[in-house]
């Protein structure tokens, strides 16, 4: 099944929150996940990363790759993330990635902070069914079931919204 | 816009004044609004709306296709009109059926495309769509007015003008989806196209075309044409609830750009040194129109209606005292006018700001190019925690002063409902679900971040590694440091937070008027009231519909 990029990004953000990520880390995961899928990298990396929460790359990669924006061209590669996932986080930075490669335990990257990142433009994003279902299951943990109290208190409550 | 290397401007109003819910909740549409930009552009191109398919039966049910060439691309509205039992009609997001449903299609739909859309569009969120569909929407009839207009036309007369004036629309949209929702095209696929780079451009085009469909539909069922002045006054209603409110928090760069453009426009007109006689006449004529618009704006809720009446009275007195020929003849008269307005209510200030911008298209219309967000947040991280601390003290001073332990300051929580996957607002102490709270409590998050900062400066990388739960707060502080109008400077989980203030802000940028709050969580509005009809898309006719009034 294929999706819009925005649908998948929203789903991944919710899945990360459902898996225990903080809101900010979830947002970064959503952006990196769409880069990951757009580049046809292994979608299972995403689930592996989510499974390590509250620790692991979803919690640590945002600060790590931001170090590249503080004029650090080399940062230490995390041991609990695939190279592909790290590349996805780097590409999700707001500025343009010129080079990104792992050598031994170091991540070498050149980020051009005078240029914005090239946006993802694709008609459809493919997600393997098993990964999609797992993401949906995690995302569903963030939804609040309705109750009588919530229904009455919600927007447009009652029967007064017709004329 | 005037080709000047430097356009003088006064200082912009500060974010600490502008980014407050009480002021955002008093905003009015301006010539910078997205619908105004759209109709200006349609008119400048001489765009022609055609109707290649009209497959509507005598009772008004079936489907139709409209097409328009806009900035080098063809877009089509596929409209499906359904026979909806009265007991199924509701504006709430939990509805499962509607009087009509719509898709804005990229190009001209084939017969197969129309069949696929006719199958899925009536299902709305339960349907599936492709990248050929750009916008998805639905609308319900204003049953009383629609029936009245049909009956009048069938009886060989025009409908009652008071009804047209009081209601102002034949149908109300209850959602207008874009940017990839339910499988439709991502905005990134069309944002580079001329004409669609502006915020919500595709959605505004859709709403304008839906409005035309409602006119055609009622004339078809009624069997006679409506008078032009009545059609022009019939816009598209809209019911907007909580679903829209979190947008302002989740799109801080857009919010910043909209506000910064509007404030820059105001700063430019305030710097105009002298007004010509024609400009004075125009301002005074617009002020008269604004007072008439206010007099025609009545809502059923007594408290909100009282506020409108108070503004009407205040504005009339203000115009009599200050928008005089003498008052407008001095040096930098519009700056003087705004300084006087600053002594009055926020509602009067916002109305006056919109009024003063209106005659100066040459000075301000080009600013609309800056209202989009093509790049996302271009923020650099803080290098150390002292820099972060200093930025919090500068930009989040308002949040540091709030006691978030007090019950009333954390009374509300935002969440996403399992029922319809839509945002809702709960009472933390009366409803379940606060443990799944959506992160709109920005002020509280930043205060918590501030309390965890070390007293001595530390590299932010180390701090963030130790406190990953502060990622969002750190991001927000970085955001407002780069985009000063990006943050609402109020407590969005406090008991006093009124979501309709957030809704009104966004809807005023759409170009909405006649706000009709039904509670503090949802409102009716009218879009495209007074907007040019398809055969009025000329530069002479298409751009003079700020604060529309009924023309008998």
XYZ file of C-alpha atoms in Angstrom, chain A residues 36 41-42 44-46 48-49 52 57 61 77-89 102 107:
26
model
C 14.768 6.634 5.343
C 16.697 2.027 3.177
C 15.707 -0.950 5.307
C 13.044 -2.542 9.736
C 15.711 -0.158 11.075
C 12.847 2.064 12.177
C 14.531 -1.698 15.731
C 15.204 1.856 16.839
C 15.097 0.489 22.174
C 19.056 6.190 18.720
C 20.504 10.912 17.447
C 29.003 6.898 15.381
C 26.503 5.525 17.866
C 26.863 1.805 18.414
C 23.139 1.161 18.642
C 22.068 2.566 15.287
C 22.606 1.398 11.751
C 24.636 3.585 9.449
C 21.539 3.891 7.259
C 19.438 5.292 10.101
C 22.135 7.784 11.009
C 22.275 8.920 7.382
C 18.517 9.437 7.466
C 18.778 11.633 10.545
C 30.778 6.461 8.262
C 30.560 9.840 11.108
